[in-house]
Amino acid sequence: MRRYFKVKSLSEGRRVALKRVIGYFNKHHNKMRYAECLAQGLPIGTGPVESAAKDIVQARLKRSGMRWSRPGGQTILELRAHLKFGPWDVMWSTLKATA
């Protein structure tokens, strides 16, 4: 990226943006371990999170004619997340204990 600073046709705005991006990469390079994560079979993209959001949020809260208050929607989302990904019995025991 640094070599782009030598390009004469690069506008000042682009130079500032490029400098900011280079600074970000320099500051966070230790967090960018893509090859290591891939070697361990770990996901490096946002696909799984986006898929879960679609499955949990949109499938339940965005059905035709549904209207939710923020607290009601949050409660439903928590229940769906626990049902899909968490131990239901642990969540249910916790819910009963706090009720």
PDB file of C-alpha atoms in Angstrom:
ATOM      1  CA  MET A   1       0.000   0.000   0.000  1.00  0.00           C
ATOM      2  CA  ARG A   2       2.854   2.358   0.719  1.00  0.00           C
ATOM      3  CA  ARG A   3       3.892   2.340  -2.933  1.00  0.00           C
ATOM      4  CA  TYR A   4       0.619   4.067  -3.834  1.00  0.00           C
ATOM      5  CA  PHE A   5       1.889   7.222  -2.120  1.00  0.00           C
ATOM      6  CA  LYS A   6       4.315   7.553  -5.039  1.00  0.00           C
ATOM      7  CA  VAL A   7       1.500   7.672  -7.590  1.00  0.00           C
ATOM      8  CA  LYS A   8       1.362  11.295  -8.742  1.00  0.00           C
ATOM      9  CA  SER A   9      -2.281  11.168  -9.785  1.00  0.00           C
ATOM     10  CA  LEU A  10      -3.439  10.257  -6.271  1.00  0.00           C
ATOM     11  CA  SER A  11      -5.588  13.061  -4.853  1.00  0.00           C
ATOM     12  CA  GLU A  12      -4.939  14.509  -1.409  1.00  0.00           C
ATOM     13  CA  GLY A  13      -8.192  13.002  -0.111  1.00  0.00           C
ATOM     14  CA  ARG A  14      -7.148   9.556  -1.271  1.00  0.00           C
ATOM     15  CA  ARG A  15      -3.697  10.015   0.258  1.00  0.00           C
ATOM     16  CA  VAL A  16      -5.295  10.840   3.617  1.00  0.00           C
ATOM     17  CA  ALA A  17      -7.613   7.817   3.363  1.00  0.00           C
ATOM     18  CA  LEU A  18      -4.720   5.555   2.359  1.00  0.00           C
ATOM     19  CA  LYS A  19      -2.630   6.807   5.270  1.00  0.00           C
ATOM     20  CA  ARG A  20      -5.524   6.025   7.629  1.00  0.00           C
ATOM     21  CA  VAL A  21      -5.890   2.489   6.219  1.00  0.00           C
ATOM     22  CA  ILE A  22      -2.148   1.828   6.503  1.00  0.00           C
ATOM     23  CA  GLY A  23      -2.247   3.064  10.097  1.00  0.00           C
ATOM     24  CA  TYR A  24      -5.130   0.712  10.856  1.00  0.00           C
ATOM     25  CA  PHE A  25      -3.301  -2.284   9.398  1.00  0.00           C
ATOM     26  CA  ASN A  26      -0.112  -1.399  11.269  1.00  0.00           C
ATOM     27  CA  LYS A  27      -2.014  -1.086  14.540  1.00  0.00           C
ATOM     28  CA  HIS A  28      -4.090  -4.273  14.150  1.00  0.00           C
ATOM     29  CA  HIS A  29      -1.837  -6.602  12.137  1.00  0.00           C
ATOM     30  CA  ASN A  30      -1.509  -8.970  15.106  1.00  0.00           C
ATOM     31  CA  LYS A  31      -5.271  -9.620  14.960  1.00  0.00           C
ATOM     32  CA  MET A  32      -5.202 -10.545  11.266  1.00  0.00           C
ATOM     33  CA  ARG A  33      -4.257 -14.207  11.478  1.00  0.00           C
ATOM     34  CA  TYR A  34      -6.286 -15.474   8.537  1.00  0.00           C
ATOM     35  CA  ALA A  35      -3.893 -18.234   7.443  1.00  0.00           C
ATOM     36  CA  GLU A  36      -3.627 -19.533  11.013  1.00  0.00           C
ATOM     37  CA  CYS A  37      -7.404 -19.539  11.469  1.00  0.00           C
ATOM     38  CA  LEU A  38      -7.976 -21.263   8.129  1.00  0.00           C
ATOM     39  CA  ALA A  39      -5.399 -23.921   9.035  1.00  0.00           C
ATOM     40  CA  GLN A  40      -7.376 -24.614  12.216  1.00  0.00           C
ATOM     41  CA  GLY A  41     -10.634 -24.828  10.277  1.00  0.00           C
ATOM     42  CA  LEU A  42     -12.030 -21.663  11.843  1.00  0.00           C
ATOM     43  CA  PRO A  43     -14.296 -19.328   9.872  1.00  0.00           C
ATOM     44  CA  ILE A  44     -12.772 -16.002   8.826  1.00  0.00           C
ATOM     45  CA  GLY A  45     -15.831 -14.380   7.278  1.00  0.00           C
ATOM     46  CA  THR A  46     -19.119 -13.025   8.514  1.00  0.00           C
ATOM     47  CA  GLY A  47     -21.205 -15.670   6.762  1.00  0.00           C
ATOM     48  CA  PRO A  48     -22.033 -17.767   9.851  1.00  0.00           C
ATOM     49  CA  VAL A  49     -23.089 -14.694  11.833  1.00  0.00           C
ATOM     50  CA  GLU A  50     -25.184 -13.321   8.986  1.00  0.00           C
ATOM     51  CA  SER A  51     -26.801 -16.717   8.499  1.00  0.00           C
ATOM     52  CA  ALA A  52     -27.647 -16.952  12.195  1.00  0.00           C
ATOM     53  CA  ALA A  53     -29.100 -13.441  12.131  1.00  0.00           C
ATOM     54  CA  LYS A  54     -31.291 -14.356   9.191  1.00  0.00           C
ATOM     55  CA  ASP A  55     -32.343 -17.629  10.774  1.00  0.00           C
ATOM     56  CA  ILE A  56     -33.041 -16.265  14.244  1.00  0.00           C
ATOM     57  CA  VAL A  57     -34.101 -12.670  13.692  1.00  0.00           C
ATOM     58  CA  GLN A  58     -35.778 -12.469  10.335  1.00  0.00           C
ATOM     59  CA  ALA A  59     -37.479 -15.855  10.463  1.00  0.00           C
ATOM     60  CA  ARG A  60     -39.317 -14.904  13.650  1.00  0.00           C
ATOM     61  CA  LEU A  61     -39.555 -11.138  13.931  1.00  0.00           C
ATOM     62  CA  LYS A  62     -40.162 -10.143  10.334  1.00  0.00           C
ATOM     63  CA  ARG A  63     -43.105 -12.330   9.458  1.00  0.00           C
ATOM     64  CA  SER A  64     -46.050 -10.754   7.738  1.00  0.00           C
ATOM     65  CA  GLY A  65     -48.212  -8.677  10.058  1.00  0.00           C
ATOM     66  CA  MET A  66     -45.986  -9.045  13.129  1.00  0.00           C
ATOM     67  CA  ARG A  67     -45.283  -6.061  15.341  1.00  0.00           C
ATOM     68  CA  TRP A  68     -42.957  -6.246  18.328  1.00  0.00           C
ATOM     69  CA  SER A  69     -42.007  -3.838  21.062  1.00  0.00           C
ATOM     70  CA  ARG A  70     -38.270  -3.656  21.665  1.00  0.00           C
ATOM     71  CA  PRO A  71     -38.459  -5.585  24.993  1.00  0.00           C
ATOM     72  CA  GLY A  72     -40.824  -8.188  23.540  1.00  0.00           C
ATOM     73  CA  GLY A  73     -38.675  -8.685  20.454  1.00  0.00           C
ATOM     74  CA  GLN A  74     -35.540  -8.983  22.580  1.00  0.00           C
ATOM     75  CA  THR A  75     -37.184 -11.656  24.744  1.00  0.00           C
ATOM     76  CA  ILE A  76     -38.241 -13.680  21.708  1.00  0.00           C
ATOM     77  CA  LEU A  77     -34.742 -13.399  20.204  1.00  0.00           C
ATOM     78  CA  GLU A  78     -33.134 -14.607  23.425  1.00  0.00           C
ATOM     79  CA  LEU A  79     -35.492 -17.575  23.602  1.00  0.00           C
ATOM     80  CA  ARG A  80     -34.828 -18.485  19.957  1.00  0.00           C
ATOM     81  CA  ALA A  81     -31.065 -18.180  20.421  1.00  0.00           C
ATOM     82  CA  HIS A  82     -31.132 -20.444  23.474  1.00  0.00           C
ATOM     83  CA  LEU A  83     -33.372 -22.940  21.730  1.00  0.00           C
ATOM     84  CA  LYS A  84     -31.147 -23.092  18.661  1.00  0.00           C
ATOM     85  CA  PHE A  85     -27.671 -22.770  20.172  1.00  0.00           C
ATOM     86  CA  GLY A  86     -27.778 -23.151  23.927  1.00  0.00           C
ATOM     87  CA  PRO A  87     -28.759 -25.719  26.488  1.00  0.00           C
ATOM     88  CA  TRP A  88     -32.505 -25.150  26.822  1.00  0.00           C
ATOM     89  CA  ASP A  89     -32.774 -26.741  30.271  1.00  0.00           C
ATOM     90  CA  VAL A  90     -30.109 -24.428  31.736  1.00  0.00           C
ATOM     91  CA  MET A  91     -31.792 -21.355  30.277  1.00  0.00           C
ATOM     92  CA  TRP A  92     -35.231 -22.468  31.479  1.00  0.00           C
ATOM     93  CA  SER A  93     -33.938 -23.063  35.029  1.00  0.00           C
ATOM     94  CA  THR A  94     -32.347 -19.615  35.045  1.00  0.00           C
ATOM     95  CA  LEU A  95     -35.526 -18.040  33.730  1.00  0.00           C
ATOM     96  CA  LYS A  96     -37.648 -19.725  36.425  1.00  0.00           C
ATOM     97  CA  ALA A  97     -35.220 -18.678  39.158  1.00  0.00           C
ATOM     98  CA  THR A  98     -35.366 -15.017  38.150  1.00  0.00           C
ATOM     99  CA  ALA A  99     -39.146 -14.885  37.645  1.00  0.00           C
TER     100      ALA A  99
END
